[in-house]
Amino acid sequence: MSDSVGAERVARDFRRLYGAGPEGVWAAPGRVNLIGEYTDFNDGFVMPLALPHTAVAAVSRRTDSVLRVHSADVSQGVVHLGADALVPRSDTGWAAYPAGVVWALREAGHTITGADIHLASTVPTGAGLSSSAALEVVTALALNDLYGLGLSGAELAVIAQRAENDFVGVPCGIMDQMASACCTEGHALYLDTRDLTQRQVPFDLAARGLRLLVVDTRVKHALGDGAYAERRAGCEAGARALGVRALRDIAYEELPAALGRLSAEGENVRRYVRHVVSDDHRVEQVIGLLDAGDVRAVGPVLTEGHASLRDDLRVSCPELDLVVTAATAAGALGARMTGGGFGGSAIVLVEESDAEAVSKSVTEAFAAAGHTAPRIFPAIPARGAHRLI
Ligand code: ADP
Ligand code: MG
């Protein structure tokens, strides 16, 4: 699997499709999240890093309000839409992602008079690696540059999230779009999702003889289904019952008392609150360890985070659990599911010298359990969205 599609090839395909070369070519990456899961819609903390896998888009402006979009990865041909007539949740299939960005920019008062877009992506879809955010952010950055909008990475991420929430109709938080827009090479992005303040945290594992593996279980997740919305509603109910704006406002030290005050809310709400408040705490722990240079100690925190997602939030699945048990049994420092769960990918922190043996153990465990072979590759922290041509 190559990390990214060449800009020249995407430009050439654009010319073949639309009869003239593009005004530019941009890239935006997928991501994995190191720690802080299901915290981003609770105003909490997250720590994603960008992958080398990117969505690449060749784009030109138009002046006639026509929006044409094409993906090299979908056998659907060019989708024709009217920029003036975009209707949220109108079932435009994959084209809803780029079209939603045009809609969200226009909703925010920006003048977008149409575009021709051709894109190709190496971010695996539905693997919990945010292929959707890569698509949105690459579109947003291209239009920002071409139309001279002057928006920051964080502002583009907010536009992209609005596209996914309100146009596509997926109630995701802000993490994926912020990661794709704002990550930098060699760093993890420590992000406060309440005010979008961020810090780039050096995350050079190779220099310490470590590696972060991504294990794509090949189980397709479907965040659109009710489970994500149900967790979200449960967290909101918990915050309401505790009299706070969001669960981020419950300090880890207050957690036992807070759980005691939730007796009327039911077991699920208590479990969700315990996950979110403890995972926010784990982000703080990981930041402390990275700042202290104690990267190996991050491993057990990841594994604890997985147990919380599996047992309290219950968003894991047998394949994700198997990655964690097989990898840690084979000597990994720690492992957890990453992203929304119910399939998708896990991350595994290993000594570089153990990476091959751990990968082999995970693959063998999948075979023994009768699962499809996982796809395993290293997560090397890459740069966020940028212009290529
Ligand atoms: P994830 O973001 O974890 O990969 P999502 O379900 O949020 O999963 O987004 C996947 C959807 O994004 C796909 O079903 C498709 O509609 C769209 N998508 C992603 N990559 C592409 C692509 N290269 N071409 C067309 N559509 C894509
Ligand atoms: Mg997505």
XYZ file of C-alpha atoms and ligand atoms in Angstrom:
417
model
C 0.000 0.000 0.000
C 1.555 3.269 -1.108
C 1.142 6.171 1.316
C -0.102 8.767 -1.106
C -1.200 9.151 -4.674
C 1.193 11.271 -6.739
C 0.082 14.865 -7.248
C 1.036 14.741 -10.932
C -1.150 11.727 -11.518
C -4.129 13.354 -9.833
C -3.559 16.520 -11.902
C -3.326 14.436 -15.096
C -6.554 12.599 -14.304
C -8.230 15.936 -13.562
C -7.231 17.195 -17.025
C -8.572 14.039 -18.654
C -11.896 14.381 -16.802
C -12.513 18.084 -17.109
C -10.535 19.047 -20.230
C -8.082 21.475 -18.585
C -5.469 21.216 -15.856
C -6.347 22.079 -12.222
C -5.443 25.351 -10.534
C -3.742 23.367 -7.787
C -3.384 20.064 -5.958
C -3.700 19.599 -2.175
C -3.320 16.737 0.321
C -4.894 16.008 3.717
C -4.072 12.974 5.881
C -5.961 10.362 7.821
C -5.102 9.937 11.508
C -4.826 7.634 14.464
C -5.660 8.814 17.942
C -3.038 7.981 20.569
C -5.323 8.549 23.566
C -8.577 10.344 24.482
C -11.458 8.473 22.820
C -15.086 9.637 22.804
C -13.854 12.690 24.675
C -14.141 15.173 21.799
C -17.904 15.610 22.064
C -17.510 16.081 25.814
C -15.308 19.187 25.403
C -12.394 16.985 26.495
C -8.836 16.212 25.435
C -7.495 14.132 22.550
C -4.071 13.366 21.103
C -4.154 12.302 17.455
C -1.311 12.067 14.969
C -1.543 12.311 11.190
C -0.748 9.291 9.024
C 1.300 9.397 5.825
C -1.857 8.227 4.032
C -3.623 11.144 2.388
C -6.563 12.239 0.318
C -5.222 14.230 -2.642
C -7.479 16.667 -4.503
C -6.965 18.552 -7.762
C -9.299 21.547 -7.848
C -10.247 24.490 -10.068
C -12.720 27.280 -9.427
C -15.831 27.834 -11.537
C -17.952 30.951 -11.883
C -21.283 29.351 -12.871
C -22.256 27.788 -9.511
C -21.678 24.307 -10.905
C -19.979 21.820 -8.597
C -18.470 18.736 -10.210
C -16.817 16.073 -8.048
C -15.101 12.849 -8.976
C -13.245 10.211 -6.964
C -10.718 7.830 -8.483
C -11.720 5.361 -5.786
C -15.431 5.140 -6.604
C -16.815 3.823 -9.903
C -19.545 6.414 -10.071
C -18.327 8.897 -12.653
C -18.514 12.655 -12.238
C -21.221 13.865 -9.840
C -22.846 17.154 -10.966
C -24.337 19.417 -8.312
C -25.411 23.042 -8.063
C -23.498 25.040 -5.447
C -26.613 27.226 -4.992
C -28.911 24.250 -4.530
C -27.112 22.030 -2.020
C -29.559 20.398 0.386
C -28.295 18.864 3.667
C -28.789 15.097 4.015
C -29.980 14.794 0.430
C -28.363 11.399 -0.081
C -25.658 12.350 -2.540
C -23.509 9.368 -1.488
C -19.782 9.922 -1.110
C -20.081 13.303 -2.887
C -21.797 14.631 0.251
C -18.363 15.028 1.880
C -16.868 17.538 -0.591
C -20.296 19.051 -1.358
C -20.916 19.471 2.372
C -17.746 21.546 2.644
C -18.929 23.871 -0.132
C -22.284 24.126 1.653
C -20.668 24.798 5.056
C -18.367 27.485 3.626
C -21.324 29.208 1.987
C -23.367 28.898 5.188
C -20.493 30.661 6.972
C -20.826 33.539 4.520
C -17.982 32.765 2.119
C -18.422 33.226 -1.609
C -17.856 29.940 -3.433
C -19.045 30.146 -7.034
C -18.457 26.517 -7.957
C -15.592 24.077 -8.411
C -14.309 21.101 -10.342
C -12.803 18.533 -7.979
C -11.031 15.259 -8.646
C -9.636 13.299 -5.744
C -7.850 10.073 -4.938
C -7.103 8.769 -1.472
C -4.880 6.164 0.180
C -6.639 6.468 3.541
C -8.458 3.137 4.020
C -12.198 3.851 4.252
C -14.280 2.767 7.209
C -11.124 1.607 9.021
C -11.345 4.162 11.822
C -8.549 6.184 10.220
C -10.711 9.155 9.190
C -10.882 8.892 5.435
C -13.973 11.110 5.673
C -12.169 13.941 7.475
C -9.296 13.715 4.973
C -11.793 14.233 2.152
C -13.458 17.180 3.875
C -10.258 18.895 4.945
C -8.543 18.576 1.570
C -11.604 20.149 -0.060
C -11.768 22.919 2.546
C -8.068 23.772 2.211
C -8.213 23.819 -1.596
C -11.210 26.183 -1.619
C -9.633 28.308 1.122
C -6.527 28.802 -1.019
C -8.288 29.250 -4.364
C -10.962 31.627 -3.065
C -8.521 33.488 -0.805
C -10.637 32.940 2.315
C -7.726 33.265 4.757
C -9.098 30.677 7.201
C -6.791 28.993 9.723
C -6.402 25.230 10.016
C -8.696 25.191 13.055
C -11.304 27.269 11.214
C -11.186 24.881 8.263
C -11.600 21.952 10.662
C -14.740 23.555 12.102
C -16.135 24.013 8.578
C -15.302 20.377 7.766
C -16.987 19.143 10.949
C -20.086 21.195 10.143
C -20.146 19.528 6.703
C -20.041 16.062 8.288
C -22.510 16.837 11.112
C -25.110 18.866 9.279
C -24.731 18.017 5.587
C -23.660 14.361 5.594
C -25.523 13.769 8.866
C -22.828 12.055 10.974
C -22.648 13.419 14.553
C -18.822 13.287 14.908
C -16.727 15.483 17.211
C -13.954 17.816 16.068
C -10.919 15.544 16.557
C -10.653 14.003 13.088
C -10.885 17.274 11.201
C -8.468 19.037 13.587
C -5.977 16.199 13.203
C -6.136 16.255 9.431
C -5.884 20.051 9.289
C -3.405 20.837 12.075
C -1.024 17.925 12.767
C 2.677 18.392 12.060
C 5.355 15.889 11.110
C 7.012 14.099 14.024
C 4.384 15.269 16.520
C 1.171 14.244 18.197
C -1.445 16.988 18.525
C -2.544 17.649 22.099
C -5.896 19.281 21.631
C -8.412 20.830 23.993
C -11.644 20.287 22.091
C -13.482 22.972 24.079
C -11.536 25.964 22.810
C -9.347 24.232 20.191
C -6.117 25.309 21.887
C -3.406 22.933 20.774
C 0.150 21.935 21.445
C 2.421 19.978 19.116
C 4.039 17.283 21.251
C 7.279 15.750 19.894
C 6.572 12.091 19.156
C 9.693 10.663 17.571
C 9.392 7.005 18.450
C 12.159 5.812 16.117
C 14.709 7.889 18.032
C 13.795 5.902 21.154
C 13.820 2.508 19.476
C 10.017 2.297 19.565
C 7.293 1.865 16.998
C 3.554 2.494 16.893
C 1.758 -0.081 14.773
C -1.658 0.398 13.240
C -3.656 -2.815 12.995
C -6.622 -2.482 10.657
C -8.940 -5.339 11.654
C -10.727 -5.082 8.280
C -13.998 -5.037 10.203
C -15.882 -2.083 8.715
C -17.232 0.202 11.367
C -20.440 2.096 10.787
C -20.526 5.195 12.963
C -23.781 6.279 11.354
C -25.684 3.631 13.266
C -27.317 4.298 16.591
C -24.521 3.214 18.936
C -22.430 6.371 18.617
C -25.472 8.619 19.017
C -26.578 6.571 22.031
C -23.181 7.036 23.754
C -23.317 10.699 22.968
C -26.812 11.106 24.375
C -25.775 9.169 27.508
C -22.793 11.475 28.061
C -24.989 14.531 27.631
C -27.515 13.133 30.087
C -24.678 12.544 32.553
C -23.401 16.108 32.210
C -26.926 17.492 32.663
C -27.525 15.412 35.784
C -24.208 16.579 37.230
C -24.980 20.222 36.453
C -21.934 20.803 34.225
C -21.677 22.105 30.680
C -19.827 18.954 29.573
C -18.166 15.932 31.184
C -14.811 17.621 30.720
C -15.776 19.762 33.714
C -15.684 16.758 36.065
C -12.157 16.421 37.484
C -10.775 12.897 37.783
C -10.589 13.297 41.572
C -14.326 14.080 41.638
C -15.236 10.942 39.690
C -16.271 8.676 42.610
C -18.508 11.382 44.058
C -19.938 12.162 40.625
C -20.781 8.507 40.016
C -22.517 8.430 43.384
C -24.707 11.332 42.291
C -25.764 9.508 39.127
C -27.635 6.679 40.778
C -30.933 7.755 39.208
C -29.463 7.880 35.700
C -28.964 4.179 35.179
C -25.925 1.978 34.786
C -25.103 2.971 31.197
C -24.798 6.672 31.970
C -22.540 5.905 34.933
C -20.301 3.732 32.755
C -20.092 6.352 30.008
C -19.220 9.078 32.521
C -16.541 6.872 34.061
C -15.006 6.238 30.642
C -14.963 9.868 29.526
C -13.630 11.331 32.776
C -10.971 8.620 33.095
C -9.901 8.908 29.445
C -9.487 12.682 29.804
C -7.259 11.812 32.760
C -5.305 9.330 30.640
C -4.589 12.085 28.105
C -3.100 14.146 30.933
C -1.074 11.130 32.065
C 0.288 10.536 28.550
C 1.197 14.207 28.152
C 3.065 14.064 31.441
C 4.940 10.938 30.388
C 5.868 12.327 26.968
C 7.022 15.613 28.484
C 9.161 13.624 30.928
C 10.603 11.524 28.101
C 9.159 8.334 29.609
C 7.603 7.078 26.384
C 7.619 3.362 27.274
C 5.346 4.063 30.246
C 2.676 5.262 27.793
C 2.022 1.625 26.838
C 0.075 0.520 29.933
C -2.022 3.703 29.795
C -3.101 2.748 26.283
C -4.099 -0.737 27.449
C -6.084 0.725 30.362
C -7.830 3.009 27.899
C -8.811 -0.012 25.837
C -10.275 -1.790 28.846
C -12.380 1.284 29.565
C -13.644 1.457 25.962
C -14.363 -2.277 25.999
C -15.983 -2.613 29.433
C -17.481 0.790 30.243
C -18.278 2.409 26.900
C -18.649 -0.976 25.165
C -17.620 0.228 21.717
C -15.000 -2.449 21.007
C -15.490 -5.744 19.158
C -13.885 -9.213 19.375
C -11.306 -8.440 16.682
C -10.133 -5.225 18.396
C -9.970 -7.012 21.752
C -7.934 -9.774 20.125
C -5.367 -7.277 18.786
C -4.879 -5.975 22.321
C -4.631 -9.362 24.057
C -2.446 -10.967 21.366
C -0.111 -7.957 21.077
C 0.382 -7.491 24.808
C 0.847 -11.260 25.315
C 3.570 -11.127 22.646
C 5.428 -8.365 24.486
C 3.913 -5.121 23.197
C 4.176 -2.224 25.667
C 0.485 -1.441 25.253
C -2.389 -1.393 22.786
C -5.869 0.024 22.318
C -8.584 0.480 19.745
C -8.456 3.897 18.075
C -11.316 5.916 16.612
C -14.979 5.133 16.991
C -14.642 1.366 17.451
C -17.108 -1.410 16.469
C -14.358 -2.492 14.069
C -11.764 -0.318 12.412
C -8.222 -0.119 13.756
C -6.138 -0.573 16.882
C -2.733 0.876 17.733
C 0.097 -1.064 19.349
C 3.167 0.457 21.014
C 6.165 -1.870 20.682
C 9.920 -1.967 20.957
C 11.220 -1.690 17.393
C 13.036 -5.004 17.893
C 9.738 -6.709 18.814
C 7.616 -5.196 16.039
C 7.897 -8.122 13.674
C 7.228 -10.803 16.297
C 4.237 -8.882 17.697
C 2.788 -8.383 14.194
C 3.208 -12.082 13.518
C 1.480 -13.029 16.788
C -1.482 -10.780 16.037
C -1.784 -12.165 12.503
C -1.606 -15.737 13.800
C -4.197 -15.047 16.487
C -6.546 -13.687 13.802
C -6.021 -16.777 11.667
C -6.619 -19.084 14.628
C -9.864 -17.277 15.431
C -11.014 -17.491 11.816
C -10.885 -13.708 11.239
C -9.808 -12.031 7.994
C -6.071 -11.260 8.090
C -5.449 -7.774 9.553
C -3.469 -5.095 7.729
C -0.555 -3.880 9.860
C 1.622 -0.836 9.181
C 3.670 1.651 11.239
C 2.163 5.030 12.198
C 4.843 7.580 11.428
C 3.573 11.020 12.484
C 3.107 12.962 9.260
C 2.171 16.544 8.392
C -1.369 17.846 8.249
C -3.134 19.274 5.203
C -0.935 21.141 2.709
C -0.672 22.247 -0.890
C 1.261 19.974 -3.260
C 1.164 21.916 -6.546
P -13.660 6.684 8.191
O -13.665 8.162 8.228
O -13.298 6.067 9.500
O -12.824 6.113 7.091
P -16.416 7.099 7.576
O -17.591 6.184 7.522
O -16.486 8.278 8.454
O -15.142 6.188 7.892
O -16.128 7.640 6.114
C -16.049 6.742 5.031
C -16.806 7.332 3.855
O -16.081 8.460 3.315
C -16.921 6.383 2.685
O -18.047 5.533 2.834
C -17.098 7.340 1.517
O -18.422 7.816 1.431
C -16.216 8.506 1.927
N -14.879 8.359 1.323
C -13.705 8.176 1.970
N -12.676 8.111 1.102
C -13.205 8.246 -0.125
C -12.662 8.269 -1.454
N -11.365 8.096 -1.671
N -13.525 8.456 -2.477
C -14.834 8.607 -2.259
N -15.400 8.590 -1.055
C -14.606 8.408 0.014
Mg -14.983 9.341 9.415
